[in-house]
Amino acid sequence: MKMMLTSKFSQYFLNTEMKQNRMYITKTLNPLSNLLNYTKYGYNITGTHPHKITHLLYMDDLKLLVATKQQLNQLLKITETFSKDINMTFGIDKCKINSIVKGRQTKQEDYSLEDNSDHIAAMGRTDDYKYLGYRQKIGIENTNIKEELKQKYKQRLITILKTELTARNKTKAINTNIHKAITHINTSATPLQFHNQTYNPLDNITATHTKKTNWKQKTLHGKHLNQLMQPHIDYEASNTWLRKGNIYGETEGFMVAIQDQVIKTRYYSKHIIKDPSTATDKCRLCKQQIETIDHIITGCTTLANTEYTRRHNNIAKIIHQQLSKQHKLTSQNIPTHKYTAKYTRKQRIQTVLEQKCYN
């Protein structure tokens, strides 16, 4: 028969700074650990190296392990007396008694404190307890932990994605908050596997140049990277927007989809995903050329006088505003979609993009 008590101390000394001082808590409870070890009680572990274990103590989390109910009562009295001497009390709501007989969890009587002010509840067959963040019964409840992990992961991910953070900050939040939720429960999800002395986290990492080589070889998705490698293309400037990450994640995702050529154009629908409902791959606007990403961006005659001109003017507005700030002609920081590039000559206001003389 093995009996366990999990408890958590609470109500430390009234000094609030001491409540947060972990070193202070450790030094305070170390004498209790010695008192428990000096007793003749505990649970005997047999095997190659037989020994007796009375408790597990981490900070203010204590687990008592004994062979009989009488031994548990004795260790509880020692613990209760010690906690009163140093002005600490049990966190009763977090204390549980777990009784295991022949590998099965059994129900035992509750334990009443000496002053009968409260009692520690015994666990039933279906109950579990939490120790150091892990739900346990006879052992660690891996199934429940994984389910809890899934729910926590999903909840945190949805919360982050609903925010209006930029793509860079969203990625950072996911890599910190959500990654912590995973590694807290499943240590195999992190490269820091200290139990495996031969483990090298770099073994499973593909080199950057190998990734680029594989990327270039892709007929569709590698087209953008091959274009970036052309001698007349500024590779660094072309990727500045992606490194800064100061746009919304939805916008960034849409731009990356365009680069990967996975927007549902007629060419993509007919030849890549083989959509039977797409009868032709001709552009739905000009109806002359094949409707690809490149055609939509630069080669459609229908869009030339409208969307291409608007795109050109928007870029010109950005340049105009930056030059105006650089030469101290203006100090305003107006959003691009609201900014109008204007100049004044003899009380006459005209947009820069409309004027024909620039002297």
Tab-separated table of C-alpha atoms in Angstrom:
chain	number	residue	atom	x	y	z
A	1	MET	CA	0.000	0.000	0.000
A	2	LYS	CA	1.266	3.454	-0.864
A	3	MET	CA	-0.266	6.712	0.307
A	4	MET	CA	0.593	10.180	-0.913
A	5	LEU	CA	-0.299	13.673	0.164
A	6	THR	CA	0.174	16.630	-2.140
A	7	SER	CA	0.016	20.008	-0.476
A	8	LYS	CA	0.883	23.607	-1.082
A	9	PHE	CA	1.820	26.049	1.637
A	10	SER	CA	0.232	29.460	1.660
A	11	GLN	CA	-0.048	32.594	3.813
A	12	TYR	CA	3.636	33.322	4.207
A	13	PHE	CA	4.901	36.012	6.545
A	14	LEU	CA	3.023	39.238	6.195
A	15	ASN	CA	5.925	40.951	4.454
A	16	THR	CA	4.777	40.988	0.813
A	17	GLU	CA	8.337	41.120	-0.471
A	18	MET	CA	9.061	37.841	1.297
A	19	LYS	CA	6.123	36.220	-0.502
A	20	GLN	CA	7.917	36.687	-3.767
A	21	ASN	CA	11.347	35.703	-2.494
A	22	ARG	CA	11.915	32.145	-3.668
A	23	MET	CA	15.234	31.834	-1.923
A	24	TYR	CA	13.581	32.746	1.354
A	25	ILE	CA	10.888	30.081	0.888
A	26	THR	CA	13.504	27.458	0.062
A	27	LYS	CA	15.587	28.195	3.154
A	28	THR	CA	12.479	28.196	5.337
A	29	LEU	CA	11.270	24.772	4.215
A	30	ASN	CA	14.651	23.024	4.112
A	31	PRO	CA	14.494	22.223	7.867
A	32	LEU	CA	11.106	20.563	7.284
A	33	SER	CA	12.714	18.339	4.657
A	34	ASN	CA	15.351	17.298	7.191
A	35	LEU	CA	12.718	16.540	9.854
A	36	LEU	CA	10.826	14.283	7.463
A	37	ASN	CA	13.986	12.455	6.403
A	38	TYR	CA	15.021	11.779	10.018
A	39	THR	CA	11.798	9.865	10.741
A	40	LYS	CA	11.440	6.108	10.374
A	41	TYR	CA	8.468	6.539	8.072
A	42	GLY	CA	8.311	6.576	4.301
A	43	TYR	CA	7.873	4.344	1.287
A	44	ASN	CA	10.516	1.694	0.563
A	45	ILE	CA	11.598	1.420	-3.054
A	46	THR	CA	13.110	-1.937	-3.949
A	47	GLY	CA	15.435	-2.798	-6.784
A	48	THR	CA	19.120	-2.516	-7.594
A	49	HIS	CA	19.490	0.466	-5.290
A	50	PRO	CA	16.814	0.101	-2.571
A	51	HIS	CA	16.090	3.193	-0.528
A	52	LYS	CA	13.365	4.913	1.448
A	53	ILE	CA	11.647	8.084	0.274
A	54	THR	CA	9.537	10.226	2.573
A	55	HIS	CA	8.671	13.231	0.441
A	56	LEU	CA	9.231	15.324	-2.656
A	57	LEU	CA	9.670	19.051	-2.106
A	58	TYR	CA	9.985	21.772	-4.702
A	59	MET	CA	9.689	25.348	-3.438
A	60	ASP	CA	6.346	25.364	-1.586
A	61	ASP	CA	4.971	22.201	-3.257
A	62	LEU	CA	5.211	19.142	-0.996
A	63	LYS	CA	4.364	15.514	-1.672
A	64	LEU	CA	4.479	13.007	1.244
A	65	LEU	CA	4.949	9.299	0.446
A	66	VAL	CA	4.312	6.607	3.057
A	67	ALA	CA	3.380	2.921	3.287
A	68	THR	CA	0.412	3.143	5.707
A	69	LYS	CA	-2.259	5.518	6.864
A	70	GLN	CA	-0.677	5.710	10.338
A	71	GLN	CA	2.636	6.842	8.835
A	72	LEU	CA	0.846	9.477	6.795
A	73	ASN	CA	-0.826	10.847	9.928
A	74	GLN	CA	2.562	11.054	11.676
A	75	LEU	CA	4.210	12.933	8.811
A	76	LEU	CA	1.209	15.238	8.547
A	77	LYS	CA	1.492	16.093	12.233
A	78	ILE	CA	5.182	16.913	11.820
A	79	THR	CA	4.417	19.063	8.800
A	80	GLU	CA	1.480	20.789	10.491
A	81	THR	CA	3.474	21.544	13.640
A	82	PHE	CA	6.414	22.892	11.657
A	83	SER	CA	4.201	25.098	9.491
A	84	LYS	CA	2.559	26.634	12.573
A	85	ASP	CA	5.976	27.336	14.120
A	86	ILE	CA	7.045	29.413	11.128
A	87	ASN	CA	3.623	31.041	10.714
A	88	MET	CA	2.682	29.182	7.527
A	89	THR	CA	-0.469	27.222	6.781
A	90	PHE	CA	-1.620	24.602	4.312
A	91	GLY	CA	-3.345	25.658	1.131
A	92	ILE	CA	-6.185	23.274	2.008
A	93	ASP	CA	-7.931	23.683	-1.341
A	94	LYS	CA	-4.829	22.316	-3.064
A	95	CYS	CA	-4.179	19.394	-0.674
A	96	LYS	CA	-5.224	15.851	-1.586
A	97	ILE	CA	-4.692	12.372	-0.136
A	98	ASN	CA	-4.138	9.631	-2.723
A	99	SER	CA	-4.211	5.980	-1.679
A	100	ILE	CA	-2.892	3.266	-4.003
A	101	VAL	CA	-3.359	-0.432	-3.139
A	102	LYS	CA	-1.884	-3.067	-5.473
A	103	GLY	CA	-1.642	-0.571	-8.288
A	104	ARG	CA	-5.212	0.698	-7.911
A	105	GLN	CA	-6.487	3.966	-6.569
A	106	THR	CA	-8.727	3.509	-3.514
A	107	LYS	CA	-10.829	5.832	-1.383
A	108	GLN	CA	-9.609	6.629	2.162
A	109	GLU	CA	-10.880	8.781	5.009
A	110	ASP	CA	-10.214	12.508	5.087
A	111	TYR	CA	-7.572	13.886	7.434
A	112	SER	CA	-8.651	16.475	10.030
A	113	LEU	CA	-6.192	19.082	11.240
A	114	GLU	CA	-5.333	19.148	14.966
A	115	ASP	CA	-7.458	22.187	15.687
A	116	ASN	CA	-10.329	20.638	13.666
A	117	SER	CA	-10.518	23.871	11.697
A	118	ASP	CA	-10.447	22.057	8.402
A	119	HIS	CA	-9.668	18.732	6.765
A	120	ILE	CA	-7.707	17.377	3.825
A	121	ALA	CA	-9.936	15.508	1.376
A	122	ALA	CA	-9.107	12.021	0.147
A	123	MET	CA	-9.231	11.350	-3.582
A	124	GLY	CA	-11.744	9.038	-5.164
A	125	ARG	CA	-11.055	6.549	-7.931
A	126	THR	CA	-11.770	9.033	-10.704
A	127	ASP	CA	-10.135	12.071	-9.073
A	128	ASP	CA	-6.741	13.449	-10.025
A	129	TYR	CA	-4.425	16.083	-8.572
A	130	LYS	CA	-1.974	18.591	-9.918
A	131	TYR	CA	1.672	18.580	-8.861
A	132	LEU	CA	4.242	20.891	-10.465
A	133	GLY	CA	1.794	21.642	-13.257
A	134	TYR	CA	1.149	17.986	-14.162
A	135	ARG	CA	-2.153	16.206	-13.597
A	136	GLN	CA	-1.572	12.865	-11.884
A	137	LYS	CA	-3.384	9.838	-10.453
A	138	ILE	CA	-1.280	6.740	-10.056
A	139	GLY	CA	1.117	8.288	-12.541
A	140	ILE	CA	1.150	11.256	-14.879
A	141	GLU	CA	-2.073	11.502	-16.852
A	142	ASN	CA	-0.561	11.826	-20.332
A	143	THR	CA	-3.898	11.653	-22.150
A	144	ASN	CA	-5.459	14.443	-20.087
A	145	ILE	CA	-2.285	16.515	-20.323
A	146	LYS	CA	-2.257	16.271	-24.123
A	147	GLU	CA	-5.918	17.260	-24.304
A	148	GLU	CA	-5.276	20.172	-21.963
A	149	LEU	CA	-2.327	21.165	-24.114
A	150	LYS	CA	-4.469	21.150	-27.265
A	151	GLN	CA	-7.097	23.373	-25.659
A	152	LYS	CA	-4.502	25.775	-24.260
A	153	TYR	CA	-2.688	25.909	-27.599
A	154	LYS	CA	-5.899	26.569	-29.529
A	155	GLN	CA	-7.083	29.215	-27.072
A	156	ARG	CA	-3.799	31.111	-27.114
A	157	LEU	CA	-3.488	30.895	-30.889
A	158	ILE	CA	-7.013	32.228	-31.482
A	159	THR	CA	-6.425	35.048	-28.992
A	160	ILE	CA	-3.227	36.122	-30.751
A	161	LEU	CA	-4.679	35.876	-34.255
A	162	LYS	CA	-7.669	38.028	-33.268
A	163	THR	CA	-5.416	40.920	-32.296
A	164	GLU	CA	-4.423	43.704	-34.670
A	165	LEU	CA	-0.721	43.079	-34.184
A	166	THR	CA	1.599	43.350	-37.151
A	167	ALA	CA	2.860	40.156	-38.741
A	168	ARG	CA	6.216	40.457	-36.965
A	169	ASN	CA	4.651	40.855	-33.525
A	170	LYS	CA	2.115	38.096	-34.149
A	171	THR	CA	4.911	35.708	-35.072
A	172	LYS	CA	6.867	36.728	-31.989
A	173	ALA	CA	3.827	36.251	-29.748
A	174	ILE	CA	3.146	32.784	-31.190
A	175	ASN	CA	6.775	31.706	-30.797
A	176	THR	CA	6.884	32.840	-27.157
A	177	ASN	CA	3.467	32.319	-25.564
A	178	ILE	CA	2.304	29.253	-27.491
A	179	HIS	CA	5.716	27.601	-27.531
A	180	LYS	CA	5.831	27.907	-23.749
A	181	ALA	CA	2.491	26.107	-23.474
A	182	ILE	CA	3.893	23.202	-25.492
A	183	THR	CA	7.309	22.834	-23.883
A	184	HIS	CA	5.864	23.160	-20.369
A	185	ILE	CA	4.055	19.848	-20.813
A	186	ASN	CA	5.966	18.072	-23.575
A	187	THR	CA	9.751	18.383	-23.344
A	188	SER	CA	10.218	16.503	-26.613
A	189	ALA	CA	8.826	19.556	-28.430
A	190	THR	CA	11.984	21.519	-27.672
A	191	PRO	CA	15.551	20.896	-28.893
A	192	LEU	CA	16.764	21.113	-25.274
A	193	GLN	CA	16.491	17.385	-24.597
A	194	PHE	CA	18.909	17.060	-21.710
A	195	HIS	CA	18.052	13.408	-21.072
A	196	ASN	CA	19.592	12.486	-24.444
A	197	GLN	CA	23.307	13.211	-24.218
A	198	THR	CA	23.899	12.433	-27.917
A	199	TYR	CA	21.109	14.675	-29.191
A	200	ASN	CA	22.223	17.472	-31.504
A	201	PRO	CA	19.464	20.000	-32.336
A	202	LEU	CA	21.281	20.937	-35.555
A	203	ASP	CA	20.890	17.428	-36.981
A	204	ASN	CA	17.289	18.062	-38.020
A	205	ILE	CA	17.895	21.557	-39.422
A	206	THR	CA	18.290	21.959	-43.195
A	207	ALA	CA	20.976	24.451	-44.224
A	208	THR	CA	19.760	27.756	-45.711
A	209	HIS	CA	21.556	27.261	-49.038
A	210	THR	CA	19.953	23.798	-49.363
A	211	LYS	CA	16.500	25.307	-48.762
A	212	LYS	CA	17.122	27.964	-51.428
A	213	THR	CA	18.336	25.361	-53.911
A	214	ASN	CA	15.228	23.249	-53.386
A	215	TRP	CA	13.072	26.351	-53.626
A	216	LYS	CA	14.623	27.437	-56.945
A	217	GLN	CA	13.975	24.040	-58.472
A	218	LYS	CA	10.228	24.342	-57.995
A	219	THR	CA	8.596	25.256	-61.294
A	220	LEU	CA	5.811	27.382	-59.826
A	221	HIS	CA	6.809	28.398	-56.311
A	222	GLY	CA	10.455	28.960	-57.253
A	223	LYS	CA	9.653	31.523	-59.923
A	224	HIS	CA	9.745	34.462	-57.511
A	225	LEU	CA	13.134	33.500	-56.026
A	226	ASN	CA	14.664	33.034	-59.483
A	227	GLN	CA	13.449	36.517	-60.418
A	228	LEU	CA	15.004	37.962	-57.262
A	229	MET	CA	18.371	36.501	-58.264
A	230	GLN	CA	18.465	38.451	-61.523
A	231	PRO	CA	21.415	40.917	-61.689
A	232	HIS	CA	19.166	43.962	-62.175
A	233	ILE	CA	17.063	43.177	-59.041
A	234	ASP	CA	17.963	44.577	-55.605
A	235	TYR	CA	17.532	41.451	-53.467
A	236	GLU	CA	17.836	43.218	-50.087
A	237	ALA	CA	15.446	46.054	-50.915
A	238	SER	CA	12.912	43.640	-52.392
A	239	ASN	CA	12.662	41.793	-49.062
A	240	THR	CA	12.750	44.769	-46.707
A	241	TRP	CA	8.976	44.713	-46.204
A	242	LEU	CA	9.154	41.080	-45.140
A	243	ARG	CA	11.998	41.566	-42.660
A	244	LYS	CA	10.391	44.609	-41.025
A	245	GLY	CA	7.068	42.853	-40.571
A	246	ASN	CA	5.208	46.100	-39.909
A	247	ILE	CA	2.101	45.250	-41.912
A	248	TYR	CA	-0.905	43.177	-40.966
A	249	GLY	CA	-0.543	39.417	-41.131
A	250	GLU	CA	-3.434	39.095	-43.583
A	251	THR	CA	-1.752	41.527	-45.983
A	252	GLU	CA	1.586	39.787	-45.649
A	253	GLY	CA	-0.006	36.391	-46.255
A	254	PHE	CA	-1.737	37.686	-49.385
A	255	MET	CA	1.528	39.119	-50.740
A	256	VAL	CA	3.386	35.869	-50.076
A	257	ALA	CA	0.604	33.958	-51.853
A	258	ILE	CA	1.105	36.214	-54.877
A	259	GLN	CA	4.859	35.566	-54.804
A	260	ASP	CA	4.259	31.810	-54.621
A	261	GLN	CA	1.876	32.036	-57.603
A	262	VAL	CA	-0.951	30.345	-55.685
A	263	ILE	CA	-3.632	32.973	-56.301
A	264	LYS	CA	-6.582	31.386	-58.072
A	265	THR	CA	-6.073	32.823	-61.526
A	266	ARG	CA	-7.573	31.059	-64.518
A	267	TYR	CA	-4.179	29.601	-65.418
A	268	TYR	CA	-3.751	28.265	-61.867
A	269	SER	CA	-7.282	26.847	-61.789
A	270	LYS	CA	-7.073	25.146	-65.180
A	271	HIS	CA	-3.494	23.839	-65.227
A	272	ILE	CA	-2.403	23.505	-61.578
A	273	ILE	CA	-5.416	22.438	-59.528
A	274	LYS	CA	-7.234	21.076	-62.590
A	275	ASP	CA	-10.576	22.700	-61.804
A	276	PRO	CA	-13.093	21.241	-64.297
A	277	SER	CA	-15.305	24.329	-64.020
A	278	THR	CA	-12.575	26.515	-65.572
A	279	ALA	CA	-13.128	26.283	-69.323
A	280	THR	CA	-10.402	28.677	-70.473
A	281	ASP	CA	-7.174	30.166	-69.146
A	282	LYS	CA	-7.624	33.505	-70.966
A	283	CYS	CA	-7.768	36.731	-68.940
A	284	ARG	CA	-11.313	37.513	-67.855
A	285	LEU	CA	-10.733	41.253	-68.497
A	286	CYS	CA	-8.805	41.628	-71.749
A	287	LYS	CA	-9.673	38.124	-72.963
A	288	GLN	CA	-6.483	38.042	-75.000
A	289	GLN	CA	-3.564	36.763	-72.907
A	290	ILE	CA	-3.282	33.873	-70.453
A	291	GLU	CA	-4.416	34.986	-67.014
A	292	THR	CA	-1.328	34.585	-64.803
A	293	ILE	CA	-0.007	36.629	-61.886
A	294	ASP	CA	2.538	38.344	-64.147
A	295	HIS	CA	-0.134	39.218	-66.659
A	296	ILE	CA	-2.446	40.722	-64.046
A	297	ILE	CA	0.338	42.784	-62.480
A	298	THR	CA	1.996	44.181	-65.597
A	299	GLY	CA	0.484	42.986	-68.884
A	300	CYS	CA	-3.282	43.501	-68.956
A	301	THR	CA	-4.327	46.231	-71.415
A	302	THR	CA	-7.656	46.708	-69.630
A	303	LEU	CA	-5.920	47.547	-66.335
A	304	ALA	CA	-3.227	49.738	-67.906
A	305	ASN	CA	-5.154	53.021	-67.857
A	306	THR	CA	-6.778	52.495	-64.459
A	307	GLU	CA	-5.139	50.234	-61.888
A	308	TYR	CA	-1.588	50.544	-63.217
A	309	THR	CA	-1.869	54.346	-63.262
A	310	ARG	CA	-3.295	54.382	-59.742
A	311	ARG	CA	-0.478	52.130	-58.511
A	312	HIS	CA	2.116	54.376	-60.167
A	313	ASN	CA	0.604	57.486	-58.584
A	314	ASN	CA	0.482	55.904	-55.125
A	315	ILE	CA	4.196	55.128	-55.313
A	316	ALA	CA	4.887	58.659	-56.528
A	317	LYS	CA	2.938	60.056	-53.533
A	318	ILE	CA	5.135	58.119	-51.128
A	319	ILE	CA	8.290	59.446	-52.784
A	320	HIS	CA	6.909	62.978	-52.824
A	321	GLN	CA	6.014	62.914	-49.137
A	322	GLN	CA	9.429	61.575	-48.142
A	323	LEU	CA	11.230	64.202	-50.224
A	324	SER	CA	9.028	66.913	-48.695
A	325	LYS	CA	10.008	65.768	-45.207
A	326	GLN	CA	13.667	65.495	-46.156
A	327	HIS	CA	13.752	69.101	-47.446
A	328	LYS	CA	11.588	70.314	-44.542
A	329	LEU	CA	8.730	71.391	-46.765
A	330	THR	CA	6.303	69.620	-44.485
A	331	SER	CA	6.334	67.956	-41.073
A	332	GLN	CA	3.041	66.117	-41.378
A	333	ASN	CA	2.870	62.345	-41.490
A	334	ILE	CA	-0.253	61.662	-43.524
A	335	PRO	CA	-1.249	58.083	-44.433
A	336	THR	CA	-0.489	57.287	-48.065
A	337	HIS	CA	-4.119	56.718	-49.020
A	338	LYS	CA	-5.023	60.219	-47.752
A	339	TYR	CA	-1.971	62.111	-48.986
A	340	THR	CA	-2.173	64.362	-52.046
A	341	ALA	CA	1.054	65.610	-53.641
A	342	LYS	CA	0.558	69.331	-54.292
A	343	TYR	CA	2.665	72.396	-55.025
A	344	THR	CA	1.816	76.115	-54.879
A	345	ARG	CA	2.837	78.627	-57.551
A	346	LYS	CA	1.322	82.101	-57.555
A	347	GLN	CA	-1.588	81.063	-55.345
A	348	ARG	CA	-2.406	78.248	-57.735
A	349	ILE	CA	-2.599	74.704	-56.321
A	350	GLN	CA	-2.044	71.829	-58.685
A	351	THR	CA	-1.289	68.203	-58.069
A	352	VAL	CA	2.255	67.183	-58.915
A	353	LEU	CA	1.026	64.227	-60.901
A	354	GLU	CA	-1.083	66.474	-63.175
A	355	GLN	CA	1.480	69.155	-63.963
A	356	LYS	CA	3.419	68.978	-67.224
A	357	CYS	CA	6.227	71.359	-66.321
A	358	TYR	CA	8.548	70.519	-63.406
A	359	ASN	CA	10.888	73.543	-63.423
